[in-house]
mmCIF file of C-alpha atoms and ligand atoms in Angstrom:
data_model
loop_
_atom_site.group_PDB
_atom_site.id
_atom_site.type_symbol
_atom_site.label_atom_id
_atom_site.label_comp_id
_atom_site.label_asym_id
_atom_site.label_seq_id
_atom_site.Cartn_x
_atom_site.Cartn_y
_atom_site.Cartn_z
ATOM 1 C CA UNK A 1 -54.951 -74.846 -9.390
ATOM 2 C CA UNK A 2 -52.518 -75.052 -12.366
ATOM 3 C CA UNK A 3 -49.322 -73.753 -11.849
ATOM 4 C CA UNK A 4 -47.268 -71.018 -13.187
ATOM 5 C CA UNK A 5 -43.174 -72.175 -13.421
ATOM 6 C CA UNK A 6 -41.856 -68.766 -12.586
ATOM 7 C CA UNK A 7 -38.778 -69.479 -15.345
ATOM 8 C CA UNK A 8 -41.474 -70.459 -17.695
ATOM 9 C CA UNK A 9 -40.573 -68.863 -21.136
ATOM 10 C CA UNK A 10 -42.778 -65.614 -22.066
ATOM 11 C CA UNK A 11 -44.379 -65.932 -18.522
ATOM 12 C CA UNK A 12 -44.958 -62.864 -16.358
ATOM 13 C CA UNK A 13 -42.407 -63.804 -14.124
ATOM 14 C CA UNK A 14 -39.413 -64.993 -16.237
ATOM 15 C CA UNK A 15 -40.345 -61.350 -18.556
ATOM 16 C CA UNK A 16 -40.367 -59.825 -15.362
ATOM 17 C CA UNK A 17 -36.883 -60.853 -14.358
ATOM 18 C CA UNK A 18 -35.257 -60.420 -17.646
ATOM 19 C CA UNK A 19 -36.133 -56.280 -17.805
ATOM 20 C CA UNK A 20 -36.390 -55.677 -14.120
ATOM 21 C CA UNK A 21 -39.852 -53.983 -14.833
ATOM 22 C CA UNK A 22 -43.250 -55.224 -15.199
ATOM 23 C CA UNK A 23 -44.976 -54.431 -18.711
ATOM 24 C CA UNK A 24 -47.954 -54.016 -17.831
ATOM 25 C CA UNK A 25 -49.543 -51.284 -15.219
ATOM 26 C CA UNK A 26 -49.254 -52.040 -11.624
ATOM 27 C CA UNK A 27 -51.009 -50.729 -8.744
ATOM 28 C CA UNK A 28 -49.734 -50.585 -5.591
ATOM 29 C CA UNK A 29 -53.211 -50.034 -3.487
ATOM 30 C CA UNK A 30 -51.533 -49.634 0.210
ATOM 31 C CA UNK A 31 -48.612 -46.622 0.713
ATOM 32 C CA UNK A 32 -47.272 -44.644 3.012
ATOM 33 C CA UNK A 33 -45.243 -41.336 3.359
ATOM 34 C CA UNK A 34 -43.105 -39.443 5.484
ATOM 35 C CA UNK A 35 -40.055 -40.140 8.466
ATOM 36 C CA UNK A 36 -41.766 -42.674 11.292
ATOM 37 C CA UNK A 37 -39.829 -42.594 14.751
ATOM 38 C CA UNK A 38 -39.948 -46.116 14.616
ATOM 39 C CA UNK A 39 -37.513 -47.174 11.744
ATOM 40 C CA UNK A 40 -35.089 -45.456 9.509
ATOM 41 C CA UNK A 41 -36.785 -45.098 5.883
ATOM 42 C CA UNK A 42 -34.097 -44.277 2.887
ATOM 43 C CA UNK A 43 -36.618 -43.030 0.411
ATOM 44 C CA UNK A 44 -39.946 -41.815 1.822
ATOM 45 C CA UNK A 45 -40.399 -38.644 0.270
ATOM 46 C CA UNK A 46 -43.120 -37.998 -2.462
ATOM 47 C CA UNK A 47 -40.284 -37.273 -5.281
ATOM 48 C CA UNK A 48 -38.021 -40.389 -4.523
ATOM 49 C CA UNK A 49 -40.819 -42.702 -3.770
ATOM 50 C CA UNK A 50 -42.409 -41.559 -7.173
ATOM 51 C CA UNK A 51 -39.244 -42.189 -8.803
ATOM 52 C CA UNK A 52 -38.745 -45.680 -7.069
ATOM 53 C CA UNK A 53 -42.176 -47.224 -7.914
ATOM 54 C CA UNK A 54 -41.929 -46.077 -11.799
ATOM 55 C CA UNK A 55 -39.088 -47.592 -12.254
ATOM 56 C CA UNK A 56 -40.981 -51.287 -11.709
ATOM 57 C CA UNK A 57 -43.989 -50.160 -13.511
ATOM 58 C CA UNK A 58 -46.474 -48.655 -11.186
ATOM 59 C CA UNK A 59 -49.213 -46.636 -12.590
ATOM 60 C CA UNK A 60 -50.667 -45.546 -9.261
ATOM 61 C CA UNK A 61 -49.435 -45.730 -5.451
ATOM 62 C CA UNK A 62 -52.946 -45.364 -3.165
ATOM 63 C CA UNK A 63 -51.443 -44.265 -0.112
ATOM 64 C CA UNK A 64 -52.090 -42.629 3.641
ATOM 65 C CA UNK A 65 -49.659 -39.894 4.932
ATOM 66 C CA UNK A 66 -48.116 -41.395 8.292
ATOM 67 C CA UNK A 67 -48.661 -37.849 9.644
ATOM 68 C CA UNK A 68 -52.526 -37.591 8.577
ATOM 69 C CA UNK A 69 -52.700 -40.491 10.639
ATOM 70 C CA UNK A 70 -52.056 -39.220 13.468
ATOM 71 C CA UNK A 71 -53.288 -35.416 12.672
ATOM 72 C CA UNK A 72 -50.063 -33.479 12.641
ATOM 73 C CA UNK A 73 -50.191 -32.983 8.598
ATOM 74 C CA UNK A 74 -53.945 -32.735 7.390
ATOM 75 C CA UNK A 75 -55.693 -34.702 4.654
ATOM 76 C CA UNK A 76 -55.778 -31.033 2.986
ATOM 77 C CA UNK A 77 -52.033 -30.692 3.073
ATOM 78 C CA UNK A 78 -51.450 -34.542 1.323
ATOM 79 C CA UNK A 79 -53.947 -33.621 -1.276
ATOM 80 C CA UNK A 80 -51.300 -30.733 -2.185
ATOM 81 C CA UNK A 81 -48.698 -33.644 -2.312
ATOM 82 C CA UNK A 82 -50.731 -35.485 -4.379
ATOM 83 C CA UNK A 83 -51.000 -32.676 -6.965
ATOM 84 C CA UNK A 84 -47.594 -32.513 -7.660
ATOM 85 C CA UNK A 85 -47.423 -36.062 -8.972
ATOM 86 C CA UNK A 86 -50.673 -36.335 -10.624
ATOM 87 C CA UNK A 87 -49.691 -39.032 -12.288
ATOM 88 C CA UNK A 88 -48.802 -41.286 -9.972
ATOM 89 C CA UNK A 89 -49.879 -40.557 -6.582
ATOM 90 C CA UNK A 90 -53.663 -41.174 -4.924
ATOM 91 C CA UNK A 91 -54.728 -41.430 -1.173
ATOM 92 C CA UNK A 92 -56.491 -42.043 1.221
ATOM 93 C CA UNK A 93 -58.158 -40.030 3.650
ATOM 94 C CA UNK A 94 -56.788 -40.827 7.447
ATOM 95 C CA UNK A 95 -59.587 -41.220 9.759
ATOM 96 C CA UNK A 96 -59.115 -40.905 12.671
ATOM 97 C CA UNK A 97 -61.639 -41.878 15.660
ATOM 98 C CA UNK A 98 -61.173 -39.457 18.031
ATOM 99 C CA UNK A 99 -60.778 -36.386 15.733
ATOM 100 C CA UNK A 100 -64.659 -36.481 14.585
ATOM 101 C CA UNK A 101 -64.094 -32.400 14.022
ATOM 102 C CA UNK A 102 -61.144 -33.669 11.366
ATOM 103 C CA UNK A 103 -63.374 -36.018 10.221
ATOM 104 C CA UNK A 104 -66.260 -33.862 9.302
ATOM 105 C CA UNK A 105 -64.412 -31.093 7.654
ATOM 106 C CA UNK A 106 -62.515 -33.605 5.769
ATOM 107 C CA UNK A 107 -65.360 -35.629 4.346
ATOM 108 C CA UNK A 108 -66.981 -32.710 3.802
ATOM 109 C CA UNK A 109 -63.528 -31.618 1.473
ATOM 110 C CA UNK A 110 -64.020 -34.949 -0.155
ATOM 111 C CA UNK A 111 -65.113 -33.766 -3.744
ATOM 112 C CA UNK A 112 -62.749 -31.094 -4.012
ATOM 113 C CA UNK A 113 -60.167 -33.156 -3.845
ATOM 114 C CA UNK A 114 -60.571 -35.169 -6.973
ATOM 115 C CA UNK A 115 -59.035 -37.382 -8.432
ATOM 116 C CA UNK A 116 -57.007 -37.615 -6.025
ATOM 117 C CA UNK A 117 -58.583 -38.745 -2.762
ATOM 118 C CA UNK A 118 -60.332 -42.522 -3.558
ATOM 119 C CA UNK A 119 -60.810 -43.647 -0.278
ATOM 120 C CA UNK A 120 -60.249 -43.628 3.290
ATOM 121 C CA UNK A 121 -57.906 -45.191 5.960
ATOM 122 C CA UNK A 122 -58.380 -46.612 8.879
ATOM 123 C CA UNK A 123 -56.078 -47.384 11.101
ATOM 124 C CA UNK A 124 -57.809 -48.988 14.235
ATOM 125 C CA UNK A 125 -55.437 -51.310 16.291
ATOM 126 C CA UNK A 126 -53.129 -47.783 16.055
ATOM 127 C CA UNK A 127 -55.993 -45.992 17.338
ATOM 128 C CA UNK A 128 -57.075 -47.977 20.197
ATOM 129 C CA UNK A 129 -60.478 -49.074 18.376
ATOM 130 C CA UNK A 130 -61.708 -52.155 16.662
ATOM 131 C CA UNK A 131 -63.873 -51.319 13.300
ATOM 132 C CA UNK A 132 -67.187 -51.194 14.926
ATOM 133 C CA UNK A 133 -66.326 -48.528 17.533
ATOM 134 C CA UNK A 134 -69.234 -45.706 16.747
ATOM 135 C CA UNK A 135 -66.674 -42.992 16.170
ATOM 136 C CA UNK A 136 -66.185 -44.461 12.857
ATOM 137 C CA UNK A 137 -69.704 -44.664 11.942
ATOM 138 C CA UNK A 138 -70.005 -41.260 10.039
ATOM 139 C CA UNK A 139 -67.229 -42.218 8.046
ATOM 140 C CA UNK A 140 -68.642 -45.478 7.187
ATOM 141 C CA UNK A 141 -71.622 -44.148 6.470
ATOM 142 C CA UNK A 142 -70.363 -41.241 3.920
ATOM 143 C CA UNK A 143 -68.316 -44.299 2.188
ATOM 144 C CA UNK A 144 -71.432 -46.427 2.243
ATOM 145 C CA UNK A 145 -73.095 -43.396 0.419
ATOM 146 C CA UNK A 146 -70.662 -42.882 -2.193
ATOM 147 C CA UNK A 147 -69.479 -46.311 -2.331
ATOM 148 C CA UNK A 148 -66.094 -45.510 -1.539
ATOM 149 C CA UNK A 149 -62.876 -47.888 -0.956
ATOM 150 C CA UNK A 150 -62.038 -48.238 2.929
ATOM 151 C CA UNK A 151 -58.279 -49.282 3.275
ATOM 152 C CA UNK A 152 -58.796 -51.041 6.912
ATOM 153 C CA UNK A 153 -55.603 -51.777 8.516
ATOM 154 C CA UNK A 154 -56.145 -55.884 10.224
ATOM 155 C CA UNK A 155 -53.812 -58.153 12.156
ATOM 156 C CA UNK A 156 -55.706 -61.528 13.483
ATOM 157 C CA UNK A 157 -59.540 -61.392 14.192
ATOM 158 C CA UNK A 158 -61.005 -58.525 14.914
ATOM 159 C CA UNK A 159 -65.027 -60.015 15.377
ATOM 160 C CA UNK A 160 -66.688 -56.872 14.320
ATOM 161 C CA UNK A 161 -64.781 -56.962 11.334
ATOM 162 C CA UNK A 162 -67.099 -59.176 9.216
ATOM 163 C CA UNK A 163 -70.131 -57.448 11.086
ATOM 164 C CA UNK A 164 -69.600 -53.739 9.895
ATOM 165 C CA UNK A 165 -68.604 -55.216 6.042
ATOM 166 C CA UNK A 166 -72.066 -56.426 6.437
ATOM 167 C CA UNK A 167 -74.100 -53.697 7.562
ATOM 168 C CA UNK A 168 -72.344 -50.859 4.631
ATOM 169 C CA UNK A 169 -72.922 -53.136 1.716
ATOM 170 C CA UNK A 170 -72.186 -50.026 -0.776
ATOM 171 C CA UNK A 171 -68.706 -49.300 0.867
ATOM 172 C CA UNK A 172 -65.991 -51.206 -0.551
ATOM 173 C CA UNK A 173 -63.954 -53.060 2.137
ATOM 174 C CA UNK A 174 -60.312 -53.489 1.512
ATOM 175 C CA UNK A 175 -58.894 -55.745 4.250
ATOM 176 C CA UNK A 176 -55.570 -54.844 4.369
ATOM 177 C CA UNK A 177 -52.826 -57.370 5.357
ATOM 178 C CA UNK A 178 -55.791 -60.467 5.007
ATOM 179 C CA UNK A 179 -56.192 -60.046 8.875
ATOM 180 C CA UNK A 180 -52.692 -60.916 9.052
ATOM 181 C CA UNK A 181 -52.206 -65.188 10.613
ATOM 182 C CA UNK A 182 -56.694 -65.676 10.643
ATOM 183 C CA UNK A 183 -56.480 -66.297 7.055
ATOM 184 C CA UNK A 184 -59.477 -68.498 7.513
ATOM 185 C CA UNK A 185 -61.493 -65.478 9.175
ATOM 186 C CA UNK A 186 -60.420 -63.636 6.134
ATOM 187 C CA UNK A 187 -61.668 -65.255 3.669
ATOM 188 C CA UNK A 188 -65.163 -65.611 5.416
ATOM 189 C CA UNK A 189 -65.396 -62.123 5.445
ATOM 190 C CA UNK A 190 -64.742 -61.943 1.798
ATOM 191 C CA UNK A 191 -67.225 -64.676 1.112
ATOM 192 C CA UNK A 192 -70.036 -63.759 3.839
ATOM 193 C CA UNK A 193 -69.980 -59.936 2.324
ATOM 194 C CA UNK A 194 -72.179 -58.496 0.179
ATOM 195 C CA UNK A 195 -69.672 -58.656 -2.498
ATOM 196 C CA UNK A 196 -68.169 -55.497 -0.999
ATOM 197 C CA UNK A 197 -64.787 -56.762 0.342
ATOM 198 C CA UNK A 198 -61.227 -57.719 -1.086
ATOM 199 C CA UNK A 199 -58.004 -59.031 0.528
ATOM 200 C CA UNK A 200 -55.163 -56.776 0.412
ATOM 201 C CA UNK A 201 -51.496 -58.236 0.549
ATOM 202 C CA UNK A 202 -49.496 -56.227 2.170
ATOM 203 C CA UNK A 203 -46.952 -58.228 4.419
ATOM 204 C CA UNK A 204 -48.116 -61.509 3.055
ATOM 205 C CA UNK A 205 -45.420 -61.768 -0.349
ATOM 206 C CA UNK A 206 -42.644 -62.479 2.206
ATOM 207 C CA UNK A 207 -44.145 -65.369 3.050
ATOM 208 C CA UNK A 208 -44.276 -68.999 1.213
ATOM 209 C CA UNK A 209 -47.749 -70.640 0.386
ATOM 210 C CA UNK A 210 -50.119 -67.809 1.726
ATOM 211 C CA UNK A 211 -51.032 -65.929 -1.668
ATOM 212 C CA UNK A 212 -51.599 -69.530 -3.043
ATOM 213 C CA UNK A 213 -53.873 -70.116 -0.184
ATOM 214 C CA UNK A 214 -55.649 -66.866 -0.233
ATOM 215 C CA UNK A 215 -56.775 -67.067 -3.736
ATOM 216 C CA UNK A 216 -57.724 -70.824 -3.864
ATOM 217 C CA UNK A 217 -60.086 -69.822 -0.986
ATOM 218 C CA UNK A 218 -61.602 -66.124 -2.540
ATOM 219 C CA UNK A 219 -60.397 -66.165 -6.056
ATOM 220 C CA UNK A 220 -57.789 -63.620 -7.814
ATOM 221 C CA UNK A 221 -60.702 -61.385 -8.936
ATOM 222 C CA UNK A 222 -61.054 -60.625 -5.177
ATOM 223 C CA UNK A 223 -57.333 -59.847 -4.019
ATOM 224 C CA UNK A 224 -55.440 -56.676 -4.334
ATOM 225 C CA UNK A 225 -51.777 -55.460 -4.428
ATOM 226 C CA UNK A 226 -49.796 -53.265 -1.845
ATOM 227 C CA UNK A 227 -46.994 -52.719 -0.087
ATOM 228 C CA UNK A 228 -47.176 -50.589 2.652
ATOM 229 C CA UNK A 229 -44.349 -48.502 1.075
ATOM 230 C CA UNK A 230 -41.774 -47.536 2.233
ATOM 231 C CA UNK A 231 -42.008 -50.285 5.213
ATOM 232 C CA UNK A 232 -41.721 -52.887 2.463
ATOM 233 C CA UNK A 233 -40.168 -52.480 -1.443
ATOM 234 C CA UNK A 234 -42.104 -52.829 -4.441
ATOM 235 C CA UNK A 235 -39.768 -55.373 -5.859
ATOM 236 C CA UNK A 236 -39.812 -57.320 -3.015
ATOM 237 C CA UNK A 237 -43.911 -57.236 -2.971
ATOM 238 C CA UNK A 238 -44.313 -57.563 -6.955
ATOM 239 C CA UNK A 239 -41.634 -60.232 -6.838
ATOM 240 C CA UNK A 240 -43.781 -62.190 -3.866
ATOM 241 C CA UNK A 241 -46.631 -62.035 -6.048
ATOM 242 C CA UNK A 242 -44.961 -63.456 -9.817
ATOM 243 C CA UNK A 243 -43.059 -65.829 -7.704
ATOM 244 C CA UNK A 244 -46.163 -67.321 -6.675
ATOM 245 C CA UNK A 245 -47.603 -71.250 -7.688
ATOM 246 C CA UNK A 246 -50.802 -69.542 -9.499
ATOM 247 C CA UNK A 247 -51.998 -68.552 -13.110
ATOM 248 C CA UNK A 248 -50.533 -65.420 -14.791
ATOM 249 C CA UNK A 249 -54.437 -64.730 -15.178
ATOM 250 C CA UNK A 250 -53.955 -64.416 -11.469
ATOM 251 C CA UNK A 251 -51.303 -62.700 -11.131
ATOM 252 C CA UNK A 252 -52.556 -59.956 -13.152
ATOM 253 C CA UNK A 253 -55.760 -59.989 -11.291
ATOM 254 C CA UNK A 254 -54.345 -59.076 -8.351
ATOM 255 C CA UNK A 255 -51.221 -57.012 -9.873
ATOM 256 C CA UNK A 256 -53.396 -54.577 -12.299
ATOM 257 C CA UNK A 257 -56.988 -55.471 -13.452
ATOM 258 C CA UNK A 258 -58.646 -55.572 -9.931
ATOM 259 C CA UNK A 259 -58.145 -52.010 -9.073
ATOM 260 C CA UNK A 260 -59.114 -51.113 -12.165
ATOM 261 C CA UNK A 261 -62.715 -52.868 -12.255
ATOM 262 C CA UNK A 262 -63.362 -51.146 -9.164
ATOM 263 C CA UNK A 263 -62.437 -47.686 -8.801
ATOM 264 C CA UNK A 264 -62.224 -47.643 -13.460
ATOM 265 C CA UNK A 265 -59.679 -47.426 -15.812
ATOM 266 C CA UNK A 266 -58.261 -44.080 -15.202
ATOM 267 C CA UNK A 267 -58.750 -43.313 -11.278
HETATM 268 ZN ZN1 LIG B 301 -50.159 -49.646 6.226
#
């Protein structure tokens, strides 16, 4: 792997660090919204949050409304969020298992709510599943039909994982947080798909040596950018990523073009 001296003259990085903002489009493929009782959250509004990820350069922020997750604000209500920074803003649909009434008038919402809604979330450790539980399976299937982007939230193995990528070779499998410590389980299910999943890096720019791993073992072409704003900042995910010991080829793989190839140019 040939390596990228962050301080390197005209390099992503050093340009980067000189204006503060990247000059080029970035898209932040994991978000959140919305207060969590969990943590304290300065800016996790729509307006601020829009506001805060222009400023680095962020084209789009793909992103599932805490709330939808858990069914107290529905999908409906985000898409009106959405709308007001058309611009910017995209989500995902929360799924969740044991709503299958939410589920089916959602989906079935699915078309009206373009451009904005590109994909679902799930969210199963949260929801006391594992991604082969059958109450996800007509979700699955409608993303299998369309061939639609599944944000799947992962932290170690989760066997059936690799399985379900397998059986919905249409549906696009973004494996968010790289199964978080099994990076080796990971990349299998990266390389054992039907060309149907990427690794997604939120929580992973904090730490030293893993994006370098992750994209000798899938390649850049297969690894996409988030954050999970506003749990983690943009700058401190987009400056995990350019600080990185791989190619600026890379970096903007994962950064802007990746997104782009799959979901097109203007999504
Ligand atoms: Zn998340």
């Amino acid at each position: 792997m040939s390596e990228c001296i962050w301080n390197q003259p005209g390099s992503l990085a050093e340009t980067f660090w000189k204006n503060g903002k990247a000059d080029f489009p970035i898209y932040d493929m994991h978000g959140h919204m919305g207060a969590h009782y969990a943590i304290y959250f300065k800016i996790c509004e729509a307006p601020e949050m829009v506001q805060h990820v222009k400023r680095i350069g962020v084209k789009r922020l793909v992103f599932s409304h805490h709330e939808a997750l858990w069914g107290s604000v529905r999908n409906a209500q985000v898409c009106e969020i959405c709308k007001q920074f058309p611009d910017t803003l995209r989500m995902y649909l929360g799924i969740i298992p044991q709503r299958q009434d939410f589920i089916k008038e959602d989906i079935a919402q699915f078309d009206k709510w373009a451009p904005y809604a590109v994909g679902l979330k799930f969210l199963p450790g949260y929801h006391g599943a594992d991604v082969g539980d059958s109450r996800y399976e007509y979700a699955l299937s409608f993303a299998n039909e369309r061939g639609l982007p599944i944000l799947i939230h992962t932290w170690g193995e989760d066997p059936s994982l690799l399985k379900t990528i397998q059986k919905y070779p249409n549906a696009k499998f973004f494996i968010a947080h790289c199964c978080y410590g099994a990076w080796d389980y990971a990349i299998r299910c990266v390389k054992e798909s039907h060309d149907n999943a990427w690794l997604e890096l939120t929580a992973i720019p904090g730490d030293r040596g893993i994006i370098e791993k992750l994209v000798d073992g899938v390649g850049s072409e297969k690894i996409l950018y988030g954050t999970d704003m506003p749990w983690f900042d943009e700058y401190q995910g987009v400056g995990g990523v350019l600080a990185a010991k791989i190619t600026d080829e890379d970096k903007l793989n994962i950064l802007s073009r990746n997104p782009e190839r799959i979901l097109g140019k203007d999504f």
